[in-house]
């Protein structure tokens, strides 16, 4: 994938799915568990996420960012993305890469294989959790990805 290197600034954002940017927003489900356990992050229909699709990006210098969903830092755990409601575990440091054909990929900065955010489509469920794994890329020009 061809990346465009530009600095991604701190601020509030909405993350849309490249798969269906008109309808799918990335965020916490409004029916999430109310305990302090980590909560999964999903690609959800536009009306299912508010206000849980507000993201805070904290630029830490260079290409390092901390991403928070509705105020909770995110972490890659067990191949999925979670919002952490307590400060116990180490937060994941993310790298945000702008792609030449539009959009961004969000990569685990500390992962040796560069695991990225990917929507997990499960046929039997309406929910689409965000997985953190290697992108499946075939050699094409210009580069494309699922």
mmCIF file of C-alpha atoms in Angstrom, residues 1 7 9 11 14 17 35 40 42 50-51 80 107 109-111 116 121 126 128 132 134 137-138 144:
data_model
loop_
_atom_site.group_PDB
_atom_site.id
_atom_site.type_symbol
_atom_site.label_atom_id
_atom_site.label_comp_id
_atom_site.label_asym_id
_atom_site.label_seq_id
_atom_site.Cartn_x
_atom_site.Cartn_y
_atom_site.Cartn_z
ATOM 1 C CA UNK A 1 0.000 0.000 0.000
ATOM 2 C CA UNK A 7 1.114 14.547 10.381
ATOM 3 C CA UNK A 9 -3.150 16.356 14.422
ATOM 4 C CA UNK A 11 -8.545 16.665 17.923
ATOM 5 C CA UNK A 14 -15.593 10.578 13.494
ATOM 6 C CA UNK A 17 -15.750 2.691 7.379
ATOM 7 C CA UNK A 35 -19.484 -2.659 33.856
ATOM 8 C CA UNK A 40 -15.555 -3.967 21.967
ATOM 9 C CA UNK A 42 -17.727 -2.036 16.150
ATOM 10 C CA UNK A 50 -24.157 8.388 18.779
ATOM 11 C CA UNK A 51 -22.568 9.721 20.929
ATOM 12 C CA UNK A 80 -9.824 -7.220 18.357
ATOM 13 C CA UNK A 107 -1.848 0.441 12.446
ATOM 14 C CA UNK A 109 2.659 1.027 15.996
ATOM 15 C CA UNK A 110 4.296 -1.548 18.267
ATOM 16 C CA UNK A 111 3.219 -4.667 16.365
ATOM 17 C CA UNK A 116 -4.320 -2.829 11.303
ATOM 18 C CA UNK A 121 -17.948 -9.561 8.850
ATOM 19 C CA UNK A 126 -25.482 -7.933 12.402
ATOM 20 C CA UNK A 128 -19.309 -6.015 12.817
ATOM 21 C CA UNK A 132 -6.733 -5.883 14.634
ATOM 22 C CA UNK A 134 -2.635 -8.057 9.101
ATOM 23 C CA UNK A 137 -3.131 -7.334 0.249
ATOM 24 C CA UNK A 138 -2.545 -8.593 -3.261
ATOM 25 C CA UNK A 144 -5.841 -1.760 -3.228
#
